[in-house]
Short mmCIF file of C-alpha atoms in Angstrom, two decimals:
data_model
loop_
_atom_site.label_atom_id
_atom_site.label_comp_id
_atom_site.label_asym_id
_atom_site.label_seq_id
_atom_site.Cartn_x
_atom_site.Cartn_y
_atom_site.Cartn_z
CA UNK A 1 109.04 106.26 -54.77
CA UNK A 2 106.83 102.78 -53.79
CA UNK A 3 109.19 100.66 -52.01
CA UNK A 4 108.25 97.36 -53.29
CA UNK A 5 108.99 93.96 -51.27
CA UNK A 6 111.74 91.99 -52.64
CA UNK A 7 111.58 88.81 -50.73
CA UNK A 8 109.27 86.15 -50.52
CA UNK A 9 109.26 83.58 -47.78
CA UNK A 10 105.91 80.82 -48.91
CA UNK A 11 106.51 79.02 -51.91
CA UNK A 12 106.58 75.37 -52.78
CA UNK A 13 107.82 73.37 -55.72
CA UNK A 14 107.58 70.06 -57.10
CA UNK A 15 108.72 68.53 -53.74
CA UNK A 16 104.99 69.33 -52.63
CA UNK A 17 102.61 67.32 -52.99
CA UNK A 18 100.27 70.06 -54.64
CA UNK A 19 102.96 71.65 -57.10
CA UNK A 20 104.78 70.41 -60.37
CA UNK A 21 106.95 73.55 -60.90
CA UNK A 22 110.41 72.25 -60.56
CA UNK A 23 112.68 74.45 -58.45
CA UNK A 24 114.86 75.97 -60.56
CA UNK A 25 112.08 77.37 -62.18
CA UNK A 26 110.83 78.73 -59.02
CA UNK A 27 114.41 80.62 -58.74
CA UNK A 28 114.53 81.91 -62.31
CA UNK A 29 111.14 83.53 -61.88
CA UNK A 30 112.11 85.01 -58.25
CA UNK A 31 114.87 86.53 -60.49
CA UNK A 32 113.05 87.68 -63.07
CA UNK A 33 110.83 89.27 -60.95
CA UNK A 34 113.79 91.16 -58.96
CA UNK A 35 113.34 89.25 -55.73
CA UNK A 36 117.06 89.10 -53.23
CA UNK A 37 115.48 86.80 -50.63
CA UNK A 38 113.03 83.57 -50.84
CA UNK A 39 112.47 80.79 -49.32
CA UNK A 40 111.39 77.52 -50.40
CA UNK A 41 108.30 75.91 -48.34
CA UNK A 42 107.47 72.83 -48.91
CA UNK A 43 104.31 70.72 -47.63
CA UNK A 44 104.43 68.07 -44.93
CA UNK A 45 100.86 67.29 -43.59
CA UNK A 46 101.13 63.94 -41.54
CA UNK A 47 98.14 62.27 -41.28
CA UNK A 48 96.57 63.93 -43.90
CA UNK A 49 93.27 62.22 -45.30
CA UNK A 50 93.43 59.53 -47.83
CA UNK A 51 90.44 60.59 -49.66
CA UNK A 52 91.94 62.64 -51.80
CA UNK A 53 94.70 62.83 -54.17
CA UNK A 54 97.20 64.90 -52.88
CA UNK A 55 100.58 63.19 -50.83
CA UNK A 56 101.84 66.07 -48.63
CA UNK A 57 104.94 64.22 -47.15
CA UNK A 58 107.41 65.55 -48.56
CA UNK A 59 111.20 63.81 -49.40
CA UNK A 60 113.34 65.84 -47.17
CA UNK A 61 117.01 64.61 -48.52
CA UNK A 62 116.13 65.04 -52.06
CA UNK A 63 114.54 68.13 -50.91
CA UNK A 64 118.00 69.53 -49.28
CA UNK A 65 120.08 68.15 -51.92
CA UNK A 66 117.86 69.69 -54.66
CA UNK A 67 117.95 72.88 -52.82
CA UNK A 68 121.72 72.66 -51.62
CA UNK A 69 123.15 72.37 -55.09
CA UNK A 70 120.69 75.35 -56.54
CA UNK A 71 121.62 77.66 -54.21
CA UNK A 72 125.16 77.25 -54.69
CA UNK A 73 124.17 77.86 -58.47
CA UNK A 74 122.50 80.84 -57.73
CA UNK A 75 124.55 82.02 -55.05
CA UNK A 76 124.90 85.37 -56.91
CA UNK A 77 122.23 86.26 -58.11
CA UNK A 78 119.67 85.62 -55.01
CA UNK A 79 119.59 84.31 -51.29
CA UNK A 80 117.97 81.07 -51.34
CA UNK A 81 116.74 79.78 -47.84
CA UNK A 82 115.49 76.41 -46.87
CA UNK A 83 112.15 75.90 -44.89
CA UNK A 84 108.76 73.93 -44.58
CA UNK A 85 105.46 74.00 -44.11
CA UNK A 86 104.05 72.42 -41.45
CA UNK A 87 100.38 71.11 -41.79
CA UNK A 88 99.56 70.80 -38.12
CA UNK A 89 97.13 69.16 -36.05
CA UNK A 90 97.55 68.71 -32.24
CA UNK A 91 98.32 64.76 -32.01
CA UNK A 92 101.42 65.57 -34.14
CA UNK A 93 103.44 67.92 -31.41
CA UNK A 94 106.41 65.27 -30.96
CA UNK A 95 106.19 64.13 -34.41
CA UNK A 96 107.16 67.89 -35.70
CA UNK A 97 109.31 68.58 -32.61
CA UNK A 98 111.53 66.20 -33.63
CA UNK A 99 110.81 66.35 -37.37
CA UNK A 100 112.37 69.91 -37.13
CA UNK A 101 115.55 69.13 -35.27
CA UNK A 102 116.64 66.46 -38.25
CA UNK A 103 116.66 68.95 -41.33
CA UNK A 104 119.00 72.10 -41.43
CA UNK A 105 115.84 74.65 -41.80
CA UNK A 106 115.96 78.31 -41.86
CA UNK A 107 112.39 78.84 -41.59
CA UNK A 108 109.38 76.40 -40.30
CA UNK A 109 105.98 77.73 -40.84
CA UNK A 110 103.44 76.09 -38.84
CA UNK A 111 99.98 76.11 -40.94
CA UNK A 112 96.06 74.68 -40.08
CA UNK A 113 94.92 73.09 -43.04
CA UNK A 114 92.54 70.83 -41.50
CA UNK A 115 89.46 71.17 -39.06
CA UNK A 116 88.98 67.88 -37.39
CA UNK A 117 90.90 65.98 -40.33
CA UNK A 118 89.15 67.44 -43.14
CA UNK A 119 90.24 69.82 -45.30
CA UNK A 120 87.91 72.39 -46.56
CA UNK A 121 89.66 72.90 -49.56
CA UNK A 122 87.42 70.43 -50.79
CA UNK A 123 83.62 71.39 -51.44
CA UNK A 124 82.47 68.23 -49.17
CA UNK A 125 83.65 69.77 -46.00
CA UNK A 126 80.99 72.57 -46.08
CA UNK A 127 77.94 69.70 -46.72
CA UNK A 128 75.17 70.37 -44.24
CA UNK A 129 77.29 72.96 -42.62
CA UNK A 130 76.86 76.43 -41.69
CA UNK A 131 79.38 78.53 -43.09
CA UNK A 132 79.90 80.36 -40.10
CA UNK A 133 80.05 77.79 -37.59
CA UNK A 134 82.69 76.08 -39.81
CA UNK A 135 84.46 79.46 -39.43
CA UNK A 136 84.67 79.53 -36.02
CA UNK A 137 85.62 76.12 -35.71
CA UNK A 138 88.51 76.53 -38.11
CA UNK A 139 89.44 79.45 -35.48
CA UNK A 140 89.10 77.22 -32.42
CA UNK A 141 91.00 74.87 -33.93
CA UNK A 142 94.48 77.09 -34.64
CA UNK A 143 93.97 77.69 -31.03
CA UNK A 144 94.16 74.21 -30.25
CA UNK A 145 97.03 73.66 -32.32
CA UNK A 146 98.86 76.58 -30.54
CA UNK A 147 98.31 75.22 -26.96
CA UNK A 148 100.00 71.85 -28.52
CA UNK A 149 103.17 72.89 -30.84
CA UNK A 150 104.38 76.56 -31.28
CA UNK A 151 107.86 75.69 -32.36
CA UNK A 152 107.27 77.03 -35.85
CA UNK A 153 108.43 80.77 -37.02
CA UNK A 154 105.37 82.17 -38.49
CA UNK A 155 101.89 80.94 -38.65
CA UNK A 156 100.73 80.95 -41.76
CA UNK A 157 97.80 82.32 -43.86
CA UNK A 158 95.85 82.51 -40.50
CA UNK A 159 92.27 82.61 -42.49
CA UNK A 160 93.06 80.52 -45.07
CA UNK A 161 89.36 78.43 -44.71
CA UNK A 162 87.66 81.66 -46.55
CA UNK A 163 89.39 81.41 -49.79
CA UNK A 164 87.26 77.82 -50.08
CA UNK A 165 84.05 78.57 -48.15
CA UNK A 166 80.78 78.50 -50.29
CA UNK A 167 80.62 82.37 -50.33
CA UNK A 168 84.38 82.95 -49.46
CA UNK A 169 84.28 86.20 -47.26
CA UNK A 170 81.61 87.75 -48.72
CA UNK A 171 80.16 87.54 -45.05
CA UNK A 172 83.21 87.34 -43.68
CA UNK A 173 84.69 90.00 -41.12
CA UNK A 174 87.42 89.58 -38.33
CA UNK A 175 84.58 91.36 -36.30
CA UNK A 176 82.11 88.72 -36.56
CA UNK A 177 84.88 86.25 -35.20
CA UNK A 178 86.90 88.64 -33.22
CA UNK A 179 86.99 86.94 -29.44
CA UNK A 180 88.63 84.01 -30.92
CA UNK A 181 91.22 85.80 -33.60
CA UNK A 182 91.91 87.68 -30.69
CA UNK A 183 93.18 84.65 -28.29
CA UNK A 184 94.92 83.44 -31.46
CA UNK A 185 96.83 86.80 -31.56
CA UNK A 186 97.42 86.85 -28.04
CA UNK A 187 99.17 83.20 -27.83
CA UNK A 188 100.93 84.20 -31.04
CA UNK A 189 102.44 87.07 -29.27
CA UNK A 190 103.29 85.59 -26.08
CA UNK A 191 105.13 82.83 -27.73
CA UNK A 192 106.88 84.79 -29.96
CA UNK A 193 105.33 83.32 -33.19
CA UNK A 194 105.22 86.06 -36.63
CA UNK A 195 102.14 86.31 -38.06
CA UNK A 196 102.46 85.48 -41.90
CA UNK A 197 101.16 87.92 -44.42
CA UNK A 198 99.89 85.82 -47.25
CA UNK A 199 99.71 87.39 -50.74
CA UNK A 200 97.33 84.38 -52.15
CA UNK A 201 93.97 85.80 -51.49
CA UNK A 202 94.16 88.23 -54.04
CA UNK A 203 94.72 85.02 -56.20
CA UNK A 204 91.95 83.35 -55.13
CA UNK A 205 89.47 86.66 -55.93
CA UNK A 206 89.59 87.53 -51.98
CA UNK A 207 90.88 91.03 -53.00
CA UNK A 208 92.25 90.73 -49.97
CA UNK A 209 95.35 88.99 -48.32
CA UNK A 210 95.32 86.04 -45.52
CA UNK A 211 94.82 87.18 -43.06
CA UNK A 212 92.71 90.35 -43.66
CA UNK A 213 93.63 93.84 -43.72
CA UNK A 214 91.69 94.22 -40.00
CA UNK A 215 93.54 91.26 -38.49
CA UNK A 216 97.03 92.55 -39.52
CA UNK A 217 96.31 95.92 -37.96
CA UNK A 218 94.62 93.80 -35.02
CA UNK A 219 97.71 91.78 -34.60
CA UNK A 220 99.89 95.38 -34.99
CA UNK A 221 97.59 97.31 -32.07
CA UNK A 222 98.21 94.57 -30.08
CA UNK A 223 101.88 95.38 -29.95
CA UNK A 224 102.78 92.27 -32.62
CA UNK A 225 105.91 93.33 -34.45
CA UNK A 226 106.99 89.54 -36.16
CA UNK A 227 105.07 89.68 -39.53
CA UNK A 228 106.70 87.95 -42.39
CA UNK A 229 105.50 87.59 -46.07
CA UNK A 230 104.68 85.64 -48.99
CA UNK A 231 102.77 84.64 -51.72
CA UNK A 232 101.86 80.72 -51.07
CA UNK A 233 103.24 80.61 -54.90
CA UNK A 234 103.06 76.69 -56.41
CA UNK A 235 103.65 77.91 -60.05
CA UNK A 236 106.61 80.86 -61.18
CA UNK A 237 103.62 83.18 -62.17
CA UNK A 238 102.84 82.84 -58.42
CA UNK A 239 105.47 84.50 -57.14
CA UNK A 240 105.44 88.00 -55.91
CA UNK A 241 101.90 87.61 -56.25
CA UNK A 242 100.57 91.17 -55.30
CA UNK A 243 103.71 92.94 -54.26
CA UNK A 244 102.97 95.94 -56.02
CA UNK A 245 99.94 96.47 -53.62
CA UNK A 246 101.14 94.47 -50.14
CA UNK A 247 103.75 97.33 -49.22
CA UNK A 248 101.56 100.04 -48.99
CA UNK A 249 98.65 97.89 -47.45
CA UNK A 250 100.98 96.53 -44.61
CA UNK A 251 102.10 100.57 -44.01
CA UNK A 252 98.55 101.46 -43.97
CA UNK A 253 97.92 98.57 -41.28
CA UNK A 254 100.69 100.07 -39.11
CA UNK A 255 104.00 98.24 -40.29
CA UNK A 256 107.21 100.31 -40.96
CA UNK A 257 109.07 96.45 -40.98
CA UNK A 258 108.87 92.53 -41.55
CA UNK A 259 111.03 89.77 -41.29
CA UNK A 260 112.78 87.37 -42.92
CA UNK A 261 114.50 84.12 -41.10
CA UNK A 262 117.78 83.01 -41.45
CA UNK A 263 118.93 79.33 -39.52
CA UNK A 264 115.89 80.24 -37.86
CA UNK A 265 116.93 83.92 -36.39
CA UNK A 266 114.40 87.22 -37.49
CA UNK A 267 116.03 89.34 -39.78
CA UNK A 268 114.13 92.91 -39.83
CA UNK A 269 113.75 94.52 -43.21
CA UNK A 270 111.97 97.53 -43.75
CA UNK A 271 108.79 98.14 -45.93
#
């Protein structure tokens, strides 16, 4: 019988400056869906532009107390765990080392959303550039934020800049970029940072995950064993996004396990 994942460890809620799905509702539909473990993610990105829209600080005591009395509520029904998403860039190593130490997290994921402080989410970033070379910088640029901050658990959706590139990955390979993806691997290793398995792609039309089928089994050759997985979910339909496929495509990439993180400690669960 498929053995399908019942945890998910990236979601965010209203507390996120891109999401309006309250929390609870987040829950109910983990529990709907037969999910035992997930963990709330929500977005801080300091120093994010002002350009746009979108506030990703994030209000960390209403946050806990939102979270602290709705997973007493749920207590048994699911396993509710408390975490962030960090939006890093490398100026912002204290400001996150210290950020960390003031909440009560189980699980900090470390994320690049921005190349230079833009964010290619937006079509503007890719004006008068190659696609490619953005690529690679987007790469060079998780490196740099390695070399300055690796205090998180789990980086997350490592090629997240094809899900908004003009042509997505249509000419996308981890060949074509594979010097770089491997140094990113490497330091990921040697710090003892998971690589995060992130369901969304197939929600964005990738038909693949972030990062891609050939980085996961990269990562897995080179003797990485901390993978951890979730869907990037900012609505309830979001959640589980994909799990009836992601089981047997981490298996086929060489994973018998993942983890989960618990007042920040790996937890191995089996696929």
């Amino acid at each position: 019988m498929k053995q399908i994942p019942t945890t998910d460890f990236h979601m965010h809620s209203s507390f996120s400056g891109d999401s309006q799905a309250p929390m609870e509702d987040m829950i109910r539909s983990a529990i709907a869906k037969g999910l035992t473990h997930i963990c709330f993610t929500e977005h801080i990105d300091k120093d994010f532009p002002t350009d746009h829209h979108d506030d990703f600080s994030v209000d960390a005591a209403a946050y806990l107390k939102s979270y602290t009395d709705l997973c007493e509520k749920y207590r048994d029904q699911i396993h509710v765990y408390f975490g962030i998403e960090l939006g890093l860039q490398p100026h912002l190593k204290n400001f996150y080392e210290e950020y960390i130490q003031k909440y009560p997290f189980d699980y900090c994921i470390g994320s690049s959303h921005l190349v230079d402080g833009m964010d290619p989410y937006y079509p503007d970033f890719f004006e008068g550039r190659d696609e490619s070379a953005a690529y690679e910088r987007y790469f060079v640029t998780i490196l740099e934020n390695l070399d300055a901050f690796s205090s998180m658990d789990s980086y997350g959706h490592l090629d997240y800049i094809v899900r908004y590139g003009p042509n997505q990955n249509r000419d996308y390979s981890y060949e074509k970029y594979a010097d770089v993806i491997d140094e990113i691997l490497k330091k990921l290793i040697h710090k003892g940072v998971a690589l995060e398995c992130n369901t969304s792609g197939f929600r964005y039309g990738l038909g693949h995950p972030n990062p891609c089928e050939e980085i996961l089994t990269r990562y897995r050759q080179m003797g990485g064993e901390l993978l951890t997985l979730g869907s990037d979910g900012h609505r309830p339909e979001h959640i589980a996004y994909s799990y009836d496929v992601i089981g047997d495509l981490l298996r086929s990439c060489g994973y018998t396990h993942y983890a989960i993180f618990e007042k920040r400690k790996p937890r191995f669960l089996p696929l």
